[in-house]
Structures are given as C-alpha cells and as structure tokens.
Amino acid sequence: MGGEGAARKGDGGSILRKWGPLAAMVLLAQSVVAFAIIWFVFKDNVTAQQERQLLPAEELTKKAGLEEEPDALPFIYASDELKNITANPAGTNAERFVMFSIKLGLVAREHRDSPRDVTSGLARNTAALERIRAYDSLIKSRIVRIVRLQTVEQLDGRNLENVQEKIRHEVNQTVLERLFPIPDDSNNLEIRVQDVIFSDIIIQ
C-alpha cells in the first residue's frame, strides 16, 4: 500500500513537471493577448483625452467650432488730456517723477442679432468718441493712480507690460464697461481697451 501511494504521488509530480511549464506558458500568452486587446481598444481614447487636457482652453474652443474672431487692428484713441502726464513713482519720497503720454487702442463690437466687429468704423462714430472724451479726466486719474503705485523698476521698459495690463483692466472696468454696458437694451455697442500705448515715458 505504501509503495502504491508513493507511486501515485510520483505520478502527480511527474505530471506537474511535464505539463506545468506548458500551462504557465498558456497563461502568460493569454495575459499578453488580453493586454494587447485592452491597449489597442483604449489607447486612442486615453491619448485623445490626455491631449485635450494639455491643450489650452482657446484651442479646445477652436476645436469645438466656437473660434473667436481674430483681434482687430485697434483704433488709436489720443487725447490732449492724456499727454504729458506727471506722477511720482512709489518709494521715491516724491524726489523722482515720471512724465509720460498715453494712447489707447480701442476695439468695438456691435451686438444685434449676433456680435460683429465694427472697430474699422469707430473713427466715424463721433458720438461714441465724444462720449469717451467726456470722461478723459476720469481715465487720466485712473492711470495716474496706477502709475503712482509702481516703483521706478516697475516702470522700466522691461516691466512696463505689467503696468499696461493694469491700466487696460482698470479703464475697461471703471469707465468703458459703464459707458457701453453689454448686454443692455439701450446700448448695442461694446467698446473696450485692447492696447495701452506709452507713446513716450521719461523717468527723472
């Protein structure tokens, strides 16, 4: 009996040694096939999703068919009120001053059935320009306040872009968005500052 049991155990061991490697190879092959199927089925979706996450919002908008009109060449608004402005930069104890002139690059859009760019006709829209000109003093005061908060280093040519952006935002928010509110039943013309131009700047 003992010998017969040992023989059976020996047979089991020999079967395992004989077929075990084959079974392992079959399992490995099945795993590879399954991985390949999952990869080829899902990789395109995953890649597309990752690419969409990496694209900036503007690119995604374009792909969705909602591309905005390209920025129009602005109308250059110049006023005597915005020439030869003087201000004391921050941190100078009023011992230094900056003198500069400002021009505003305006863009206009008409909102009726659908928005359309009307910047090219802004030079002929004397009513809109006179409406802005009436607030030149307010625009100047906003600009001067921003410049006075800047240090001499911040008004340096290499850093002037940040100051221009602050002025653009301030004039739009506190003046033009109130003069030309959109949406508004009484107004369908939107005018905003796109560019702030320091036509000259001298720091003493």
mmCIF file of C-alpha atoms in Angstrom:
data_model
loop_
_atom_site.group_PDB
_atom_site.id
_atom_site.type_symbol
_atom_site.label_atom_id
_atom_site.label_comp_id
_atom_site.label_asym_id
_atom_site.label_seq_id
_atom_site.Cartn_x
_atom_site.Cartn_y
_atom_site.Cartn_z
ATOM 1 C CA MET A 1 0.000 0.000 0.000
ATOM 2 C CA GLY A 2 2.786 2.383 0.919
ATOM 3 C CA GLY A 3 4.513 1.699 -2.334
ATOM 4 C CA GLU A 4 1.308 2.234 -4.311
ATOM 5 C CA GLY A 5 0.722 5.587 -2.565
ATOM 6 C CA ALA A 6 4.248 6.679 -3.264
ATOM 7 C CA ALA A 7 3.821 5.727 -6.895
ATOM 8 C CA ARG A 8 0.664 7.837 -7.158
ATOM 9 C CA LYS A 9 2.473 10.767 -5.623
ATOM 10 C CA GLY A 10 5.303 10.251 -8.033
ATOM 11 C CA ASP A 11 2.858 10.221 -10.951
ATOM 12 C CA GLY A 12 1.359 13.519 -9.784
ATOM 13 C CA GLY A 13 4.761 15.087 -9.503
ATOM 14 C CA SER A 14 5.768 13.892 -12.948
ATOM 15 C CA ILE A 15 2.515 15.248 -14.471
ATOM 16 C CA LEU A 16 3.141 18.598 -12.839
ATOM 17 C CA ARG A 17 6.690 18.649 -14.110
ATOM 18 C CA LYS A 18 5.514 17.622 -17.572
ATOM 19 C CA TRP A 19 2.537 19.951 -18.058
ATOM 20 C CA GLY A 20 3.264 22.744 -15.560
ATOM 21 C CA PRO A 21 5.556 24.790 -17.816
ATOM 22 C CA LEU A 22 3.089 24.430 -20.704
ATOM 23 C CA ALA A 23 0.222 25.685 -18.537
ATOM 24 C CA ALA A 24 2.335 28.626 -17.383
ATOM 25 C CA MET A 25 3.151 29.492 -20.981
ATOM 26 C CA VAL A 26 -0.541 29.334 -21.932
ATOM 27 C CA LEU A 27 -1.484 31.647 -19.032
ATOM 28 C CA LEU A 28 1.310 34.044 -19.997
ATOM 29 C CA ALA A 29 0.178 34.079 -23.622
ATOM 30 C CA GLN A 30 -3.429 34.761 -22.570
ATOM 31 C CA SER A 31 -2.262 37.651 -20.382
ATOM 32 C CA VAL A 32 -0.276 39.146 -23.268
ATOM 33 C CA VAL A 33 -3.241 38.820 -25.652
ATOM 34 C CA ALA A 34 -5.606 40.391 -23.105
ATOM 35 C CA PHE A 35 -3.206 43.299 -22.509
ATOM 36 C CA ALA A 36 -2.803 43.844 -26.252
ATOM 37 C CA ILE A 37 -6.583 43.941 -26.756
ATOM 38 C CA ILE A 38 -7.066 46.443 -23.915
ATOM 39 C CA TRP A 39 -4.196 48.593 -25.183
ATOM 40 C CA PHE A 40 -5.370 48.810 -28.793
ATOM 41 C CA VAL A 41 -9.009 49.377 -27.829
ATOM 42 C CA PHE A 42 -8.466 52.062 -25.215
ATOM 43 C CA LYS A 43 -5.156 53.770 -26.079
ATOM 44 C CA ASP A 44 -6.675 56.132 -28.647
ATOM 45 C CA ASN A 45 -9.326 57.314 -26.208
ATOM 46 C CA VAL A 46 -6.782 57.786 -23.428
ATOM 47 C CA THR A 47 -4.365 59.629 -25.726
ATOM 48 C CA ALA A 48 -7.107 61.922 -27.019
ATOM 49 C CA GLN A 49 -8.258 62.673 -23.500
ATOM 50 C CA GLN A 50 -4.701 63.465 -22.354
ATOM 51 C CA GLU A 51 -4.177 65.731 -25.361
ATOM 52 C CA ARG A 52 -7.389 67.614 -24.582
ATOM 53 C CA GLN A 53 -6.216 68.113 -21.011
ATOM 54 C CA LEU A 54 -2.902 69.521 -22.240
ATOM 55 C CA LEU A 55 -4.467 71.890 -24.780
ATOM 56 C CA PRO A 56 -5.182 75.434 -23.626
ATOM 57 C CA ALA A 57 -8.814 76.487 -23.320
ATOM 58 C CA GLU A 58 -8.536 78.569 -26.502
ATOM 59 C CA GLU A 59 -7.501 75.516 -28.547
ATOM 60 C CA LEU A 60 -10.378 73.484 -27.157
ATOM 61 C CA THR A 61 -12.799 76.245 -28.097
ATOM 62 C CA LYS A 62 -11.478 76.260 -31.650
ATOM 63 C CA LYS A 63 -11.856 72.501 -31.938
ATOM 64 C CA ALA A 64 -15.447 72.795 -30.716
ATOM 65 C CA GLY A 65 -16.217 75.125 -33.605
ATOM 66 C CA LEU A 66 -16.557 78.243 -31.428
ATOM 67 C CA GLU A 67 -13.474 80.048 -32.643
ATOM 68 C CA GLU A 68 -13.482 83.743 -31.834
ATOM 69 C CA GLU A 69 -12.784 86.362 -34.469
ATOM 70 C CA PRO A 70 -9.098 87.362 -34.540
ATOM 71 C CA ASP A 71 -8.225 90.550 -32.715
ATOM 72 C CA ALA A 72 -8.959 93.569 -34.881
ATOM 73 C CA LEU A 73 -6.375 96.255 -35.512
ATOM 74 C CA PRO A 74 -7.371 98.771 -32.834
ATOM 75 C CA PHE A 75 -8.497 102.350 -33.275
ATOM 76 C CA ILE A 76 -5.881 104.597 -31.669
ATOM 77 C CA TYR A 77 -7.566 106.998 -29.270
ATOM 78 C CA ALA A 78 -5.415 110.036 -28.479
ATOM 79 C CA SER A 79 -6.442 112.911 -26.249
ATOM 80 C CA ASP A 80 -4.728 116.093 -25.063
ATOM 81 C CA GLU A 81 -5.819 115.123 -21.543
ATOM 82 C CA LEU A 82 -3.626 112.017 -21.755
ATOM 83 C CA LYS A 83 -0.470 113.833 -22.864
ATOM 84 C CA ASN A 84 2.463 114.924 -20.697
ATOM 85 C CA ILE A 85 1.138 113.320 -17.531
ATOM 86 C CA THR A 86 3.422 113.523 -14.483
ATOM 87 C CA ALA A 87 3.423 111.314 -11.400
ATOM 88 C CA ASN A 88 5.730 110.377 -8.526
ATOM 89 C CA PRO A 89 6.571 106.652 -8.530
ATOM 90 C CA ALA A 90 6.190 104.684 -5.317
ATOM 91 C CA GLY A 91 9.094 104.544 -2.883
ATOM 92 C CA THR A 92 10.820 107.708 -4.107
ATOM 93 C CA ASN A 93 9.639 110.083 -1.364
ATOM 94 C CA ALA A 94 8.480 112.473 -4.126
ATOM 95 C CA GLU A 95 12.108 113.028 -5.100
ATOM 96 C CA ARG A 96 11.685 111.427 -8.505
ATOM 97 C CA PHE A 97 8.959 111.744 -11.106
ATOM 98 C CA VAL A 98 7.837 110.117 -14.321
ATOM 99 C CA MET A 99 6.419 112.005 -17.308
ATOM 100 C CA PHE A 100 4.537 110.121 -19.988
ATOM 101 C CA SER A 101 1.813 110.238 -22.625
ATOM 102 C CA ILE A 102 -0.795 107.544 -23.173
ATOM 103 C CA LYS A 103 -2.773 106.415 -26.202
ATOM 104 C CA LEU A 104 -5.494 103.767 -26.028
ATOM 105 C CA GLY A 105 -6.017 101.102 -28.657
ATOM 106 C CA LEU A 106 -9.802 100.635 -28.751
ATOM 107 C CA VAL A 107 -11.802 97.817 -30.306
ATOM 108 C CA ALA A 108 -15.546 97.915 -30.879
ATOM 109 C CA ARG A 109 -18.188 95.252 -31.339
ATOM 110 C CA GLU A 110 -21.836 95.679 -32.203
ATOM 111 C CA HIS A 111 -24.345 93.368 -30.548
ATOM 112 C CA ARG A 112 -27.540 92.932 -32.543
ATOM 113 C CA ASP A 113 -28.603 89.579 -33.962
ATOM 114 C CA SER A 114 -25.041 88.362 -33.470
ATOM 115 C CA PRO A 115 -21.864 90.190 -32.351
ATOM 116 C CA ARG A 116 -19.753 91.671 -35.131
ATOM 117 C CA ASP A 117 -16.556 93.664 -35.108
ATOM 118 C CA VAL A 118 -17.072 97.341 -36.001
ATOM 119 C CA THR A 119 -13.656 98.687 -34.995
ATOM 120 C CA SER A 120 -12.933 99.867 -38.536
ATOM 121 C CA GLY A 121 -15.903 102.255 -38.334
ATOM 122 C CA LEU A 122 -15.056 103.649 -34.925
ATOM 123 C CA ALA A 123 -13.264 106.695 -36.393
ATOM 124 C CA ARG A 124 -16.568 107.779 -37.953
ATOM 125 C CA ASN A 125 -18.598 107.172 -34.802
ATOM 126 C CA THR A 126 -18.205 110.668 -33.411
ATOM 127 C CA ALA A 127 -20.998 110.189 -30.858
ATOM 128 C CA ALA A 128 -19.210 107.249 -29.221
ATOM 129 C CA LEU A 129 -15.834 109.022 -29.277
ATOM 130 C CA GLU A 130 -17.286 112.193 -27.749
ATOM 131 C CA ARG A 131 -18.898 110.058 -25.065
ATOM 132 C CA ILE A 132 -15.463 108.678 -24.158
ATOM 133 C CA ARG A 133 -13.795 112.089 -24.443
ATOM 134 C CA ALA A 134 -16.173 113.493 -21.837
ATOM 135 C CA TYR A 135 -14.538 111.132 -19.330
ATOM 136 C CA ASP A 136 -10.904 111.816 -20.261
ATOM 137 C CA SER A 137 -10.270 113.344 -16.842
ATOM 138 C CA LEU A 138 -11.556 110.225 -15.112
ATOM 139 C CA ILE A 139 -9.464 107.986 -17.373
ATOM 140 C CA LYS A 140 -6.409 110.125 -16.597
ATOM 141 C CA SER A 141 -6.999 109.920 -12.848
ATOM 142 C CA ARG A 142 -7.223 106.105 -13.025
ATOM 143 C CA ILE A 143 -3.981 105.939 -14.995
ATOM 144 C CA VAL A 144 -2.134 108.291 -12.642
ATOM 145 C CA ARG A 145 -3.262 106.325 -9.607
ATOM 146 C CA ILE A 146 -1.877 103.100 -11.094
ATOM 147 C CA VAL A 147 1.439 104.707 -12.102
ATOM 148 C CA ARG A 148 1.911 106.218 -8.632
ATOM 149 C CA LEU A 149 1.643 102.737 -7.129
ATOM 150 C CA GLN A 150 4.555 101.469 -9.259
ATOM 151 C CA THR A 151 8.215 101.664 -8.349
ATOM 152 C CA VAL A 152 10.820 103.050 -10.731
ATOM 153 C CA GLU A 153 11.878 99.481 -11.517
ATOM 154 C CA GLN A 154 8.293 98.523 -12.397
ATOM 155 C CA LEU A 155 8.107 101.447 -14.810
ATOM 156 C CA ASP A 156 11.259 100.317 -16.558
ATOM 157 C CA GLY A 157 10.750 99.364 -20.191
ATOM 158 C CA ARG A 158 11.306 95.674 -19.474
ATOM 159 C CA ASN A 159 8.494 95.625 -16.902
ATOM 160 C CA LEU A 160 6.132 98.133 -18.487
ATOM 161 C CA GLU A 161 3.888 95.422 -19.920
ATOM 162 C CA ASN A 162 2.509 94.642 -16.455
ATOM 163 C CA VAL A 163 1.641 98.318 -15.919
ATOM 164 C CA GLN A 164 -0.056 98.472 -19.324
ATOM 165 C CA GLU A 165 -2.197 95.470 -18.412
ATOM 166 C CA LYS A 166 -3.237 97.063 -15.114
ATOM 167 C CA ILE A 167 -4.245 100.257 -16.888
ATOM 168 C CA ARG A 168 -6.153 98.352 -19.565
ATOM 169 C CA HIS A 169 -8.112 96.411 -16.960
ATOM 170 C CA GLU A 170 -8.814 99.490 -14.824
ATOM 171 C CA VAL A 171 -10.041 101.702 -17.688
ATOM 172 C CA ASN A 172 -12.237 98.933 -19.049
ATOM 173 C CA GLN A 173 -13.753 98.059 -15.699
ATOM 174 C CA THR A 174 -14.303 101.502 -14.231
ATOM 175 C CA VAL A 175 -15.064 103.564 -17.354
ATOM 176 C CA LEU A 176 -15.833 101.792 -20.614
ATOM 177 C CA GLU A 177 -17.902 98.945 -19.187
ATOM 178 C CA ARG A 178 -20.117 101.595 -17.600
ATOM 179 C CA LEU A 179 -20.294 103.818 -20.673
ATOM 180 C CA PHE A 180 -21.033 100.910 -23.002
ATOM 181 C CA PRO A 181 -22.642 98.162 -20.890
ATOM 182 C CA ILE A 182 -23.344 94.823 -22.566
ATOM 183 C CA PRO A 183 -25.923 93.362 -22.514
ATOM 184 C CA ASP A 184 -28.138 96.410 -22.269
ATOM 185 C CA ASP A 185 -31.410 97.145 -24.054
ATOM 186 C CA SER A 186 -30.434 100.778 -24.563
ATOM 187 C CA ASN A 187 -26.971 100.019 -25.950
ATOM 188 C CA ASN A 188 -25.711 97.526 -28.517
ATOM 189 C CA LEU A 189 -22.184 98.915 -28.924
ATOM 190 C CA GLU A 190 -19.319 97.475 -26.899
ATOM 191 C CA ILE A 191 -16.058 99.444 -26.784
ATOM 192 C CA ARG A 192 -13.066 98.190 -24.829
ATOM 193 C CA VAL A 193 -9.358 98.982 -24.487
ATOM 194 C CA GLN A 194 -7.262 96.335 -26.184
ATOM 195 C CA ASP A 195 -3.881 98.092 -26.037
ATOM 196 C CA VAL A 196 -2.311 100.709 -23.781
ATOM 197 C CA ILE A 197 0.446 102.607 -25.548
ATOM 198 C CA PHE A 198 3.068 104.684 -23.745
ATOM 199 C CA SER A 199 3.919 106.996 -26.633
ATOM 200 C CA ASP A 200 6.769 108.386 -24.526
ATOM 201 C CA ILE A 201 7.970 107.961 -20.961
ATOM 202 C CA ILE A 202 10.722 109.816 -19.101
ATOM 203 C CA ILE A 203 11.833 108.956 -15.565
ATOM 204 C CA GLN A 204 13.784 111.599 -13.662
#
